[in-house]
Coordinates of C-alpha atoms and ligand atoms in Angstrom, one line a residue:
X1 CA 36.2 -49.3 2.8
X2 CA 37.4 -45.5 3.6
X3 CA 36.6 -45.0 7.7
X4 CA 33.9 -42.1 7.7
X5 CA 34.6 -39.0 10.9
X6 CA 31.4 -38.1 12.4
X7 CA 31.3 -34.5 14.0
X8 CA 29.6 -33.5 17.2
X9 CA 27.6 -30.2 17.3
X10 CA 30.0 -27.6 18.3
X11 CA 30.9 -26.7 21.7
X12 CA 29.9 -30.5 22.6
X13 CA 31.8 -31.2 26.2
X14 CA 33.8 -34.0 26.9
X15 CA 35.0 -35.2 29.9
X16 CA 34.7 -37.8 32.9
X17 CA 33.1 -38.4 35.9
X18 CA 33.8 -39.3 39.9
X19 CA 32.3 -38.9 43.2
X20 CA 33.6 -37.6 46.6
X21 CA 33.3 -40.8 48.8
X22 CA 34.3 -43.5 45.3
X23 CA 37.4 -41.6 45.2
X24 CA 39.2 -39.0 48.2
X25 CA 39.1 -41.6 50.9
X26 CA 38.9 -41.7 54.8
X27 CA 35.1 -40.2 54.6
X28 CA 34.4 -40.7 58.0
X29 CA 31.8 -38.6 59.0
X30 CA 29.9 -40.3 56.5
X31 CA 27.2 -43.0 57.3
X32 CA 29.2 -45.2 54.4
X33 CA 31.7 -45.4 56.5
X34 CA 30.1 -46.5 59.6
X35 CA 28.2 -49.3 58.0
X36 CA 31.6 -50.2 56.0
X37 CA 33.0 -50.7 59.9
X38 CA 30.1 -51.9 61.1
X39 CA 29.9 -55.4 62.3
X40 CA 26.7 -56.4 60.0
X41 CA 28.1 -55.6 57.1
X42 CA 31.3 -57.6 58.4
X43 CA 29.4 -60.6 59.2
X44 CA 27.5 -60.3 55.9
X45 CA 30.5 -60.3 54.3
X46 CA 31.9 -63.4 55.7
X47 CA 28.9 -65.2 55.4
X48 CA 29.1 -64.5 51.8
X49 CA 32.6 -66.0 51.7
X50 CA 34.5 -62.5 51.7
X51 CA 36.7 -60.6 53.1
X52 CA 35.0 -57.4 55.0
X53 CA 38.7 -55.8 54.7
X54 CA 38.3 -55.6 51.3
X55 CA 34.9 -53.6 51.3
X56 CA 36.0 -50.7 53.4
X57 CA 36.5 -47.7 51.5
X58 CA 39.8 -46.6 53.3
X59 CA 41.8 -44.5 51.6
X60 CA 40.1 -45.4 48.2
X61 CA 42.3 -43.3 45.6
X62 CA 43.6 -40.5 47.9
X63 CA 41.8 -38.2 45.7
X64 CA 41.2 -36.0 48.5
X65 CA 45.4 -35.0 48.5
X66 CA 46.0 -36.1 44.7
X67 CA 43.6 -33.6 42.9
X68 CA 45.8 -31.6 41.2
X69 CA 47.6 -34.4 39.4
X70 CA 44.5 -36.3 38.7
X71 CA 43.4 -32.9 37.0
X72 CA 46.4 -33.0 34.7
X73 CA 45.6 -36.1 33.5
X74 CA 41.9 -34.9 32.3
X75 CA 44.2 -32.1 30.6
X76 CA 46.5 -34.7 29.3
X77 CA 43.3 -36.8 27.7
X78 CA 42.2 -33.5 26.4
X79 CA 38.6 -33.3 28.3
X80 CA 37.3 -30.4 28.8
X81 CA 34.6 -30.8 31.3
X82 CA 35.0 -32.9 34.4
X83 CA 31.7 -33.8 37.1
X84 CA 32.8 -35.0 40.7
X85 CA 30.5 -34.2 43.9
X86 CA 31.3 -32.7 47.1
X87 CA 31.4 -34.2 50.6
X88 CA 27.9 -33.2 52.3
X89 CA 30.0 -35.5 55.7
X90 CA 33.3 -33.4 55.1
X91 CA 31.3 -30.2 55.2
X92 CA 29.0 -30.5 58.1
X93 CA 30.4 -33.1 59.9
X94 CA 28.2 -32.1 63.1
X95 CA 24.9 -30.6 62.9
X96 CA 24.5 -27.1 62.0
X97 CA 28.6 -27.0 62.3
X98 CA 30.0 -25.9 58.7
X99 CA 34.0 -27.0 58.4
X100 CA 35.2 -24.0 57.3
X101 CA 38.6 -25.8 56.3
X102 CA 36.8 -28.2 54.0
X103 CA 34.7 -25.2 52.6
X104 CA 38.5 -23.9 51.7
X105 CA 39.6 -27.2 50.2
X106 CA 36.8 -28.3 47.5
X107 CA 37.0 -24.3 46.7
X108 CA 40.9 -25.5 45.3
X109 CA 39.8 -28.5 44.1
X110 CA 37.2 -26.2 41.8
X111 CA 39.7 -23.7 41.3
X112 CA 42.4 -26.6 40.1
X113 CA 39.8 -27.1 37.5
X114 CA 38.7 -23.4 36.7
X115 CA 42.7 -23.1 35.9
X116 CA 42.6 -25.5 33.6
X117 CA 40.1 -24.2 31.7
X118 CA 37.6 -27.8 32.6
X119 CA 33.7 -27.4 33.1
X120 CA 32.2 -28.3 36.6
X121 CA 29.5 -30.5 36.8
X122 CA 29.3 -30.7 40.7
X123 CA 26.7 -33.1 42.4
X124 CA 25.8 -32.2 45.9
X125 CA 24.3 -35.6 47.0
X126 CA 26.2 -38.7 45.3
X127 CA 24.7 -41.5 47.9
X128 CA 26.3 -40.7 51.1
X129 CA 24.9 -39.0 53.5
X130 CA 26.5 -37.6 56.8
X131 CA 26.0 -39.9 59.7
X132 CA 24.2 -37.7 62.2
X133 CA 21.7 -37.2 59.2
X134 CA 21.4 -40.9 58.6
X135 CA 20.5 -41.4 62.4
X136 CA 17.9 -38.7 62.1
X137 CA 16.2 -41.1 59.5
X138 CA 17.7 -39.3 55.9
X139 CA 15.3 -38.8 53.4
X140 CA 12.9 -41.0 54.7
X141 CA 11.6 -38.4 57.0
X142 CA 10.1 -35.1 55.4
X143 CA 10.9 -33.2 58.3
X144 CA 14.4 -33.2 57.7
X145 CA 14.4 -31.7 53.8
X146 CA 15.4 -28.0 55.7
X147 CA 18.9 -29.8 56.8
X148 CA 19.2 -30.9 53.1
X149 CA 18.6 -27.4 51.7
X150 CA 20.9 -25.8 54.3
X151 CA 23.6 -27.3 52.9
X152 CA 22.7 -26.3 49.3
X153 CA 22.0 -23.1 50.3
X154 CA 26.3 -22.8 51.9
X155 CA 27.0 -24.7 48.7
X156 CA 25.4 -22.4 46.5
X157 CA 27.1 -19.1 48.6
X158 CA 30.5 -21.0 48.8
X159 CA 30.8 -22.6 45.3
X160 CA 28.6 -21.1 42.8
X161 CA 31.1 -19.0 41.0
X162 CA 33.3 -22.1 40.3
X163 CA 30.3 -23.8 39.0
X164 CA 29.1 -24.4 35.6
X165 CA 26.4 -27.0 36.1
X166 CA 24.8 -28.4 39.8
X167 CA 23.3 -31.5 39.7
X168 CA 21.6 -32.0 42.4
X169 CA 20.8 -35.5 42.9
X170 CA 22.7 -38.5 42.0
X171 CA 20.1 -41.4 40.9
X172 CA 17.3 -40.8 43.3
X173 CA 16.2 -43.6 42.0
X174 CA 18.9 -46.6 42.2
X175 CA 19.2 -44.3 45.7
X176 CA 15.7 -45.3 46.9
X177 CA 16.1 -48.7 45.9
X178 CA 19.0 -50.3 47.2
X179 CA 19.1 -48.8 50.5
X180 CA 15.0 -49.5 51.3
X181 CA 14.3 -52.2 49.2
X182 CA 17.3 -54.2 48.0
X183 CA 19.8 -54.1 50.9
X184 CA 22.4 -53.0 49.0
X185 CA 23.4 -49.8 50.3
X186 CA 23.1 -48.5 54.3
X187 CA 20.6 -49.0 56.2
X188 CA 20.0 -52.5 54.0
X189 CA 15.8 -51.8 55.0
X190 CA 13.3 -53.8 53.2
X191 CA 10.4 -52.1 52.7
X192 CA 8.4 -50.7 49.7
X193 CA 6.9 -47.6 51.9
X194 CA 10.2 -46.6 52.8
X195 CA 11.3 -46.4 49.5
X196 CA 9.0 -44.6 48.4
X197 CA 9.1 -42.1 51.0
X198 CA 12.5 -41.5 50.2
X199 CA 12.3 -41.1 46.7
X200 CA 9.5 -38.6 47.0
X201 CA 11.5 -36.6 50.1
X202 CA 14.3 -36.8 47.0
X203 CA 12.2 -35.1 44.5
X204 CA 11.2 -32.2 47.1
X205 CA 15.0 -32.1 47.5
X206 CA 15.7 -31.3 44.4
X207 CA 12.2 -28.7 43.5
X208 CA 13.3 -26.8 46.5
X209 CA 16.7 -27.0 46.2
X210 CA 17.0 -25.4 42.6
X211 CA 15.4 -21.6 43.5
X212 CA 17.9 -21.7 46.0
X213 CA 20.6 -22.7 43.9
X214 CA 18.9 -20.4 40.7
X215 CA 19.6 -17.2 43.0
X216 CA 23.5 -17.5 44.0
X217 CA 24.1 -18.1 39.9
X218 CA 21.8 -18.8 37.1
X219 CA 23.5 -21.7 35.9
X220 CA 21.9 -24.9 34.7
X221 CA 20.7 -26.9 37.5
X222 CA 19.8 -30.7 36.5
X223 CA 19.8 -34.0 38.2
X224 CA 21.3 -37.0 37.2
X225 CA 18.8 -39.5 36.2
X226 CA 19.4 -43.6 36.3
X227 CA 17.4 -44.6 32.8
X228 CA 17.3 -48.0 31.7
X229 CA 16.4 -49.2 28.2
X230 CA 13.5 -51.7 28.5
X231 CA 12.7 -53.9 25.7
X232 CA 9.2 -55.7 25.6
X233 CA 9.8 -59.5 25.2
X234 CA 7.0 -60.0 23.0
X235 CA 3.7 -57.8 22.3
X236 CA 2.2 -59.8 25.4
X237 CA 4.9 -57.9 27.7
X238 CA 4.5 -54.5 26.3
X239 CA 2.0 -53.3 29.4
X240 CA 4.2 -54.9 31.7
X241 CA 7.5 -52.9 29.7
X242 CA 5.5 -49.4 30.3
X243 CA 4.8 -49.4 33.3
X244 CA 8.3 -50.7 35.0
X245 CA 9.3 -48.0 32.4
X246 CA 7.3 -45.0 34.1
X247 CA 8.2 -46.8 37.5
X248 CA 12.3 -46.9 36.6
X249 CA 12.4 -43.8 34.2
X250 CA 9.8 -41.4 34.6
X251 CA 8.4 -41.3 38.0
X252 CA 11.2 -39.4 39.4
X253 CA 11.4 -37.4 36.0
X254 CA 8.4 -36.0 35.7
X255 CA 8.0 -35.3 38.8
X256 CA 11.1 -32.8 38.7
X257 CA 11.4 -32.2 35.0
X258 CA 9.7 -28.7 35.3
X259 CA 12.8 -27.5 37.6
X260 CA 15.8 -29.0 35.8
X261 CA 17.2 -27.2 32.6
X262 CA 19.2 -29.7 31.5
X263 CA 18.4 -33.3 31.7
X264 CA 21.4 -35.8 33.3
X265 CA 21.1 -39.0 31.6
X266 CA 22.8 -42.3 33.5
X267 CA 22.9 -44.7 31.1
X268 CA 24.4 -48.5 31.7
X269 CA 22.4 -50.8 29.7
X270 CA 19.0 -52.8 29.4
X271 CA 16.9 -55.0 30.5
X272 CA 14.2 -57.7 29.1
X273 CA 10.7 -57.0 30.3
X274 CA 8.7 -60.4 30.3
X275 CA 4.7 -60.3 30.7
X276 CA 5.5 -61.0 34.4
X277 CA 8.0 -58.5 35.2
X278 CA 11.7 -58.3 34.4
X279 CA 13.6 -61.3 32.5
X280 CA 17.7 -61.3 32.4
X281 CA 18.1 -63.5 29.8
X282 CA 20.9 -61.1 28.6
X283 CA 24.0 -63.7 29.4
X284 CA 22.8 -65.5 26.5
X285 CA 22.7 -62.8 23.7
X286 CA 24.6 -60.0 24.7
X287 CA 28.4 -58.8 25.4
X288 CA 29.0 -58.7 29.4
X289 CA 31.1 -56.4 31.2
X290 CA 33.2 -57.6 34.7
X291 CA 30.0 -57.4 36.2
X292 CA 28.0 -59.3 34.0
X293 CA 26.1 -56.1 32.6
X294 CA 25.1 -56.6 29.4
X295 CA 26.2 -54.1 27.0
X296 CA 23.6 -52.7 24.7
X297 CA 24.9 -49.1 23.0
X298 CA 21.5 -48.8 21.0
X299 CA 19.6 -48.6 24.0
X300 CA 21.6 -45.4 24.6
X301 CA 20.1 -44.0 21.2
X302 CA 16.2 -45.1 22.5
X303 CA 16.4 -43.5 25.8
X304 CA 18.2 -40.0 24.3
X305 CA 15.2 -40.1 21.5
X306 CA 12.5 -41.0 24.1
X307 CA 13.8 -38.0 26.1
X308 CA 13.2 -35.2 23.0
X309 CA 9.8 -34.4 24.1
X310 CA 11.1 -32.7 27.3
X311 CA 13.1 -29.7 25.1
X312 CA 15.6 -29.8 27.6
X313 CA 19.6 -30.2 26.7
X314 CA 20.6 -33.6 27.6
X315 CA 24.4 -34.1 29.0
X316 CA 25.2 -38.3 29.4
X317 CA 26.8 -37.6 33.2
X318 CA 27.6 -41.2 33.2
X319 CA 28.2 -44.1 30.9
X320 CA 30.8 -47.0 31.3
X321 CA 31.6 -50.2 32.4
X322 CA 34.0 -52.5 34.5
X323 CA 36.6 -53.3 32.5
X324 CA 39.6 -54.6 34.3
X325 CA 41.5 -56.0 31.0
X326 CA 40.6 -53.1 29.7
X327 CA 39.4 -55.4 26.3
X328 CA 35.9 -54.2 25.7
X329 CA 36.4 -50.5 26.9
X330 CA 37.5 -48.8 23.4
X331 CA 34.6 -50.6 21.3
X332 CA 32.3 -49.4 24.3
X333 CA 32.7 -45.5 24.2
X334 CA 33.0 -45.4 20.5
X335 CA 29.3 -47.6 20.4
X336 CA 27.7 -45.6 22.6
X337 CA 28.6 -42.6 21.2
X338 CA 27.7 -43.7 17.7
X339 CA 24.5 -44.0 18.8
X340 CA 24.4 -40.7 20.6
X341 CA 25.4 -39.5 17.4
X342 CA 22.8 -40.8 15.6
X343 CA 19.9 -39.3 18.1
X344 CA 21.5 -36.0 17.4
X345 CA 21.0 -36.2 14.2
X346 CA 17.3 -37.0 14.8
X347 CA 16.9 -33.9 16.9
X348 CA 18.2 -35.1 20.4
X349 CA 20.0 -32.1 21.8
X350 CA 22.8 -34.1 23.3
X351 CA 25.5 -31.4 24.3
X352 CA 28.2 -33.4 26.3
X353 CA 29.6 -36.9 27.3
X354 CA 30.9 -37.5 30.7
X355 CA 32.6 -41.5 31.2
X356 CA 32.5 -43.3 34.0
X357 CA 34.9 -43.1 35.7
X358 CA 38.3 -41.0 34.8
X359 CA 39.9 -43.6 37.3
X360 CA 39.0 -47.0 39.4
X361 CA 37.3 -45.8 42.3
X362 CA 35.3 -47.9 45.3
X363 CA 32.4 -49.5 43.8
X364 CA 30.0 -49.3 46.3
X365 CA 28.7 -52.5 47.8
X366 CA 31.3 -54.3 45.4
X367 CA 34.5 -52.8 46.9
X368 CA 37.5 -52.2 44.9
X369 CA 37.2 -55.1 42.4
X370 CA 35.3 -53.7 40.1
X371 CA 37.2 -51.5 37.3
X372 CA 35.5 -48.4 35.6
X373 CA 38.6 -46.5 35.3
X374 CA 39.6 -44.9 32.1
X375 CA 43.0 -44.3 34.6
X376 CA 43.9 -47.8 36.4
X377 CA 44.7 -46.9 39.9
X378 CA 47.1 -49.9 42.2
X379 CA 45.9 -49.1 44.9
X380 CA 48.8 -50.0 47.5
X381 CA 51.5 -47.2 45.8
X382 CA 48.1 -45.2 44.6
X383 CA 49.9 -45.3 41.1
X384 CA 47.7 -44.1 38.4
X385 CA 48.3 -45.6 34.6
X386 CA 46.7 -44.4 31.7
X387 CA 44.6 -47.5 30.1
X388 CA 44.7 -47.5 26.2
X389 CA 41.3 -47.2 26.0
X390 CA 41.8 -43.8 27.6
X391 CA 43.9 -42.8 24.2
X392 CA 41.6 -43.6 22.2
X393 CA 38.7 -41.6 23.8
X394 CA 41.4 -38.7 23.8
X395 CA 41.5 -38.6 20.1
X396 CA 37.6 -37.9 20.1
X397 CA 37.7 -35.6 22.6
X398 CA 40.6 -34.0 21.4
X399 CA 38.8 -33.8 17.4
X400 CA 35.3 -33.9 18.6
X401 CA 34.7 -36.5 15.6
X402 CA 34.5 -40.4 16.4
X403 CA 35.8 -42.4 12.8
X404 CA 33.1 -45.1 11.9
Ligands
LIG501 C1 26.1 -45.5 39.1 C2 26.6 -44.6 40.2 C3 28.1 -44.4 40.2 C4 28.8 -45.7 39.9 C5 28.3 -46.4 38.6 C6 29.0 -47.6 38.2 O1 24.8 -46.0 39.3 O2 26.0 -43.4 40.1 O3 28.5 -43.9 41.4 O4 28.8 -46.6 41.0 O5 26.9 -46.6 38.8

């Protein structure tokens, strides 16, 4: 049978995506970095069976001195739009005390961009916070949302011009829940108020954040948004399905969707609701990625269609998987955006495509074994190696059609 070229809408942007602390290295103003070095997380670590060394960030991929090279490579794959965040830690790394030599540096890493003709989707909180913020209680304290918007408000006068799309917020959500309810992230508290709290001083964040960030430059202002595609067991779990859905997908959503033009969609897979709450029965039925996600492209097409009703453009800022063999990663992209392609064509205004990640990067509370990267990175000599995956996604970006 002839293979069939499916054509996005013009204009359509395709690119990759990083953050600041994943990726530059040697964040240490950042309250990461003190709870990577901190001796809980150690003996955690070893109680576990592992080796704290390997759950430091460090120098993660040098991104911090290795931008401009990096950047060719998102030229050489033939993206054209490119989301990273910047350093809240780097900027202010003391209270009211704006670095103006870090101001000067992520204006050249925007510029290094802008020269290459790449869209900026730049994220101002990606997870990490600066310390002295952390130890005034973060977003769990509403008192504190004025120290958040100061540093928007030197973002937007600093950066604006360089940018083509803020998103505020990284996953308020996935935020909220695995640093004050599953002890994944810093400070590892257990508690469902504090969660909350957070999450809610997250979405006054945001609401406040965007007239400030409207009045430097009137471009799009978003957030990214973790949405997961739940599926009902039977009818008997159908209840329990909608309401984790409102809880996981559209408390946050609503809640901000009136100050957002453009809607950041997060998507990594789905989950199986039962009647009592969620069931992973995924490692029987489905394809697993190195860290036993399962992979289910169709849930992508669900979540873009579910999202029409807001009339807002949708941009997929993240989508991808840890692959280290790199085996699964080709089939992946070109699933997913199959069925991207087919919500389009049911009136989804999908207008871009952004992979996670252009290169490995530090995974968070799984270290460096995990492996997103469309770019393998060794991390001892910090060589960077195309993966073939990475060609393949090229060609689509490069003919904005995907063959079927
Ligand atoms: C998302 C995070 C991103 C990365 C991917 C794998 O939830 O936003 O930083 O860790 O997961």
């Amino acid at each position: 049978m002839e293979n069939k070229k499916i054509t996005f809408p013009e204009g359509f942007l395709w690119g990759a995506a990083i953050s600041a602390h994943q990726t530059e290295g040697n964040n240490i103003n950042s309250n990461w970095w003190a709870w990577e070095h901190s001796e809980r997380r150690a003996s955690e670590l070893r109680s576990q069976g592992r080796n704290p060394a390997e759950y430091v960030s460090g120098q993660a991929c040098d991104f911090y001195h290795r931008y401009e090279s990096d950047f060719d490579l998102l030229t050489k794959l033939n993206m054209n739009a490119f989301r990273l965040s910047i350093e809240w830690a780097r900027l202010e790394p003391q209270q009211g005390w704006f670095d103006r030599d870090e101001v000067e540096h992520y204006r050249r890493v925007l510029e290094a961009l802008k020269k290459r003709g790449i869209k900026t989707f730049v994220t101002l909180h990606h997870f990490t916070l600066p310390q002295w913020f952390a130890e005034r209680g973060g977003f769990t304290r509403k008192a504190n949302i004025p120290l958040f918007l100061n540093y928007v408000r030197l973002a937007a006068e600093e950066f604006s011009p360089l940018v083509d799309f803020w998103v505020t917020i990284n996953e308020p959500e996935i935020y909220g829940s695995h640093s004050y309810i599953l002890g994944r992230f810093p400070p590892q508290r257990k508690s469902h108020w504090l969660t909350f709290v957070a999450v809610n001083t997250l979405i006054a964040c945001h609401n406040q954040a965007y007239p400030i960030l409207k009045k430097y430059n009137n471009v799009p202002v978003g957030l990214a948004y973790h949405l997961v595609d739940l599926v009902p067991t039977s009818i008997y779990s159908r209840f329990t399905r909608d309401v984790m859905h409102y809880i996981t997908n559209r408390y946050v959503l609503r809640r901000t969707i009136r100050r957002c033009d453009y809607i950041g969609v997060n998507y990594y897979g789905h989950s199986h609701v039962g009647v009592w709450g969620r069931k992973i029965r995924h490692k029987t039925h489905h394809m697993l990625t190195d860290l036993d996600w399962a992979i289910h492209p169709d849930g992508l097409e669900r979540v873009l269609l579910d999202l029409r009703k807001y009339h807002k453009p949708l941009y997929i800022t993240e989508n991808g998987l840890a692959d280290a063999g790199d085996i699964k990663r080709e089939r992946f992209i070109h699933d997913h955006l199959l069925y991207t392609h087919r919500a389009i064509e049911q009136g989804a205004d999908v207008r871009g495509y952004l992979h996670w990640s252009l290169m490995d990067n530090f995974e968070w509370a799984h270290g460096f074994s995990p492996r997103f990267g469309l770019v393998a990175v060794d991390y001892p000599t910090q060589a960077r190696t195309i993966r073939p995956s990475a060609l393949s996604y090229a060609e689509i970006c490069k003919t904005n059609t995907l063959t079927v």
